[in-house]
Amino acid sequence: MAPIGNLRHRPARRLTQLYAGLVLYGVSMALLINSELGLDPWDVFHQGLSELTGLSFGTVTIAVGALVLLLWIPLRQRPGLGTVSNILVIGLVVDATLALMPAGGPLGLRVGLLVAGIVANGAATALYIGANLGPGPRDGLMTGYVARRPGRSLRLVRTIIEVTVLALGWLLGGTVGLGTIAYALAIGPLTQVFLPLFTVPEPQNPAPGPVTPLPGR
């Protein structure tokens, strides 16, 4: 990965954008959780583990991210600053936001939380991907696996992994619902809308870099 080297070009913007994106991502996760209308596949899994272990949602998110990062080793993937920051910042922010924000409420309010959470998540994803300082651990696992096995479809690998974690999370008690479907349908288009706005221009004749990851962590 080339992320650390990228700090030589527009470091202030990259760092500001990276951490703004990660903080917003954590807030967006809390909005989706408090909507109680369904989560994205990985967060269904995180919520299920949280219910099982009694650990906070953010703690579980950090622990799972760290374990996924270990799976990069046989793939010879190298984490960037954004990868490590992704693991730590999102988990801390989601717990802090959940502690400050009451859950539940009337259906109209919960639908508003869902919509705000999905839109904020799309913007947050574009912010940290656009900084190009390293993918999240889950995305890096998928792109690294496909890179080591030419001919494999990235979307197919992603689908298999996310369906698996969704099923496990649901069995553990994670929330699957309308929000899960809405997230799946909206997050890709939203990220594509925001990404051109937040992608930091590379210097001319840049060295070849990694493939931009799909929306997610």
Coordinates of C-alpha atoms in Angstrom, one line a residue:
M1 CA 0.0 0.0 0.0
A2 CA 1.2 3.5 -0.7
P3 CA -0.8 5.5 1.9
I4 CA 2.1 6.8 4.1
G5 CA 3.9 8.1 1.1
N6 CA 0.8 10.0 0.1
L7 CA 1.3 12.2 3.1
R8 CA 4.0 14.0 1.2
H9 CA 1.3 15.5 -1.0
R10 CA -1.3 17.7 0.6
P11 CA -0.9 16.1 4.1
A12 CA -3.1 18.7 5.9
R13 CA -6.1 18.0 3.7
R14 CA -5.6 14.2 3.7
L15 CA -5.3 14.0 7.5
T16 CA -8.2 16.4 8.1
Q17 CA -10.4 14.5 5.6
L18 CA -9.4 11.1 6.9
Y19 CA -10.3 11.8 10.5
A20 CA -13.4 13.8 9.6
G21 CA -14.6 10.9 7.6
L22 CA -13.8 8.4 10.4
V23 CA -15.6 10.5 13.0
L24 CA -18.6 11.0 10.7
Y25 CA -18.6 7.2 10.1
G26 CA -18.8 6.5 13.8
V27 CA -21.7 9.0 14.2
S28 CA -23.5 7.5 11.2
M29 CA -23.3 4.0 12.7
A30 CA -24.8 5.3 16.0
L31 CA -27.7 6.9 14.0
L32 CA -28.4 3.6 12.3
I33 CA -28.2 1.7 15.6
N34 CA -30.6 4.1 17.4
S35 CA -33.1 4.0 14.5
E36 CA -33.7 0.3 15.4
L37 CA -34.7 -0.3 11.8
G38 CA -31.7 -2.4 10.7
L39 CA -28.0 -2.2 10.2
D40 CA -25.5 -2.9 7.5
P41 CA -24.2 -6.5 7.4
W42 CA -20.9 -6.0 9.4
D43 CA -22.8 -4.0 12.0
V44 CA -25.4 -6.6 12.4
F45 CA -22.5 -8.9 13.2
H46 CA -21.0 -6.4 15.6
Q47 CA -24.3 -5.9 17.4
G48 CA -24.8 -9.7 17.7
L49 CA -21.4 -10.1 19.2
S50 CA -22.0 -7.2 21.5
E51 CA -25.2 -8.9 22.7
L52 CA -23.4 -12.2 23.2
T53 CA -20.4 -10.9 25.0
G54 CA -21.8 -7.9 26.9
L55 CA -19.0 -5.7 25.4
S56 CA -19.9 -2.3 24.0
F57 CA -20.6 -2.0 20.3
G58 CA -17.5 0.1 19.8
T59 CA -15.3 -2.3 21.6
V60 CA -16.6 -5.2 19.5
T61 CA -16.0 -3.1 16.3
I62 CA -12.4 -2.4 17.3
A63 CA -11.8 -6.1 18.2
V64 CA -13.2 -7.4 15.0
G65 CA -11.3 -4.9 13.0
A66 CA -8.0 -5.9 14.6
L67 CA -8.8 -9.6 14.0
V68 CA -9.6 -9.0 10.4
L69 CA -6.3 -7.0 10.1
L70 CA -4.4 -10.2 11.2
L71 CA -5.9 -11.9 8.2
W72 CA -4.0 -9.5 6.0
I73 CA -0.7 -11.2 7.0
P74 CA -0.9 -14.2 4.7
L75 CA -2.1 -11.9 1.9
R76 CA 1.0 -9.8 2.4
Q77 CA -1.1 -6.7 2.7
R78 CA 0.4 -3.6 4.4
P79 CA -1.9 -1.4 6.4
G80 CA -1.8 2.4 6.0
L81 CA -2.4 5.1 8.6
G82 CA -6.0 5.1 7.5
T83 CA -6.3 1.4 8.2
V84 CA -5.1 1.6 11.8
S85 CA -7.1 4.8 12.4
N86 CA -10.2 3.2 11.0
I87 CA -10.0 0.4 13.6
L88 CA -9.6 2.8 16.5
V89 CA -11.4 6.0 15.7
I90 CA -14.7 4.5 14.5
G91 CA -15.2 2.3 17.5
L92 CA -14.4 5.1 20.0
V93 CA -16.7 7.5 18.2
V94 CA -19.7 5.2 17.9
D95 CA -19.6 4.4 21.7
A96 CA -19.3 8.1 22.5
T97 CA -22.2 9.0 20.3
L98 CA -24.4 6.2 21.6
A99 CA -23.7 7.4 25.1
L100 CA -25.0 10.9 24.2
M101 CA -27.9 10.0 21.9
P102 CA -31.1 8.4 23.2
A103 CA -32.3 5.4 21.3
G104 CA -35.8 4.7 19.9
G105 CA -38.6 7.2 19.8
P106 CA -41.6 7.6 17.4
L107 CA -41.4 5.8 14.0
G108 CA -41.0 9.1 12.1
L109 CA -38.0 10.1 14.2
R110 CA -36.4 6.6 13.7
V111 CA -36.9 6.8 10.0
G112 CA -35.2 10.2 10.1
L113 CA -32.3 8.7 12.0
L114 CA -32.1 5.9 9.4
V115 CA -32.0 8.3 6.4
A116 CA -29.5 10.7 8.1
G117 CA -27.3 7.7 9.1
I118 CA -27.2 6.3 5.6
V119 CA -26.5 9.6 3.9
A120 CA -23.8 10.5 6.5
N121 CA -22.3 7.0 6.0
G122 CA -22.0 7.6 2.3
A123 CA -20.3 11.0 2.8
A124 CA -18.0 9.5 5.5
T125 CA -17.0 6.6 3.2
A126 CA -16.1 9.1 0.4
L127 CA -14.1 11.3 2.8
Y128 CA -11.8 8.6 4.1
I129 CA -11.5 6.8 0.8
G130 CA -10.8 10.1 -1.0
A131 CA -7.9 10.8 1.4
N132 CA -6.2 7.6 0.0
L133 CA -4.4 6.8 3.2
G134 CA -5.3 3.2 3.3
P135 CA -8.5 1.1 3.2
G136 CA -10.5 -0.1 6.2
P137 CA -9.5 -3.6 7.4
R138 CA -12.6 -5.3 6.0
D139 CA -12.2 -3.8 2.5
G140 CA -8.5 -4.4 2.5
L141 CA -9.1 -8.1 3.2
M142 CA -11.4 -8.4 0.2
T143 CA -9.2 -6.5 -2.2
G144 CA -6.1 -8.3 -1.0
Y145 CA -7.8 -11.7 -1.4
V146 CA -8.9 -10.9 -4.9
A147 CA -5.4 -9.5 -5.8
R148 CA -3.8 -12.8 -4.8
R149 CA -6.3 -14.9 -6.7
P150 CA -6.7 -13.4 -10.2
G151 CA -10.0 -14.1 -11.9
R152 CA -12.0 -13.9 -8.7
S153 CA -14.8 -11.3 -8.7
L154 CA -14.4 -8.6 -6.0
R155 CA -18.2 -8.1 -5.8
L156 CA -18.8 -11.9 -5.5
V157 CA -16.2 -12.2 -2.7
R158 CA -17.7 -9.1 -0.9
T159 CA -21.2 -10.5 -1.3
I160 CA -20.2 -13.9 0.1
I161 CA -18.4 -12.4 3.1
E162 CA -21.2 -9.9 3.9
V163 CA -24.0 -12.5 3.6
T164 CA -22.0 -14.7 5.9
V165 CA -21.5 -12.0 8.6
L166 CA -25.1 -10.8 8.2
A167 CA -26.4 -14.3 8.8
L168 CA -24.1 -14.9 11.8
G169 CA -25.1 -11.5 13.3
W170 CA -28.8 -12.2 12.8
L171 CA -28.5 -15.5 14.6
L172 CA -26.7 -13.7 17.4
G173 CA -29.4 -11.2 17.8
G174 CA -28.3 -8.3 15.6
T175 CA -31.0 -6.1 14.0
V176 CA -31.9 -6.9 10.4
G177 CA -34.7 -4.9 8.9
L178 CA -35.8 -2.2 6.4
G179 CA -32.6 -0.3 7.2
T180 CA -30.5 -3.2 6.1
I181 CA -32.1 -3.2 2.7
A182 CA -32.1 0.6 2.4
Y183 CA -28.4 0.7 3.3
A184 CA -27.5 -2.0 0.7
L185 CA -29.4 -0.2 -2.0
A186 CA -28.2 3.4 -1.2
I187 CA -24.7 3.2 0.0
G188 CA -23.0 2.5 -3.4
P189 CA -24.8 5.4 -5.3
L190 CA -24.3 7.8 -2.4
T191 CA -20.6 7.1 -2.2
Q192 CA -20.2 7.6 -5.9
V193 CA -22.0 11.0 -5.6
F194 CA -19.7 12.1 -2.8
L195 CA -16.4 10.6 -3.9
P196 CA -15.6 13.1 -6.7
L197 CA -16.1 15.9 -4.2
F198 CA -13.7 14.5 -1.7
T199 CA -11.0 12.7 -3.7
V200 CA -7.7 14.4 -3.1
P201 CA -6.0 15.0 -6.5
E202 CA -2.8 13.1 -6.9
P203 CA 0.4 14.7 -8.2
Q204 CA 1.2 14.3 -11.9
N205 CA 2.8 10.9 -12.8
P206 CA 2.0 9.2 -9.5
A207 CA 3.3 5.8 -8.7
P208 CA 0.8 3.0 -9.2
G209 CA -1.4 2.7 -6.2
P210 CA -4.0 0.2 -4.9
V211 CA -7.4 -0.2 -6.4
T212 CA -10.0 2.0 -4.8
P213 CA -12.0 -0.1 -2.4
L214 CA -15.7 -0.6 -2.6
P215 CA -17.8 1.4 -0.1
G216 CA -17.5 0.0 3.4
R217 CA -14.9 -0.6 6.0

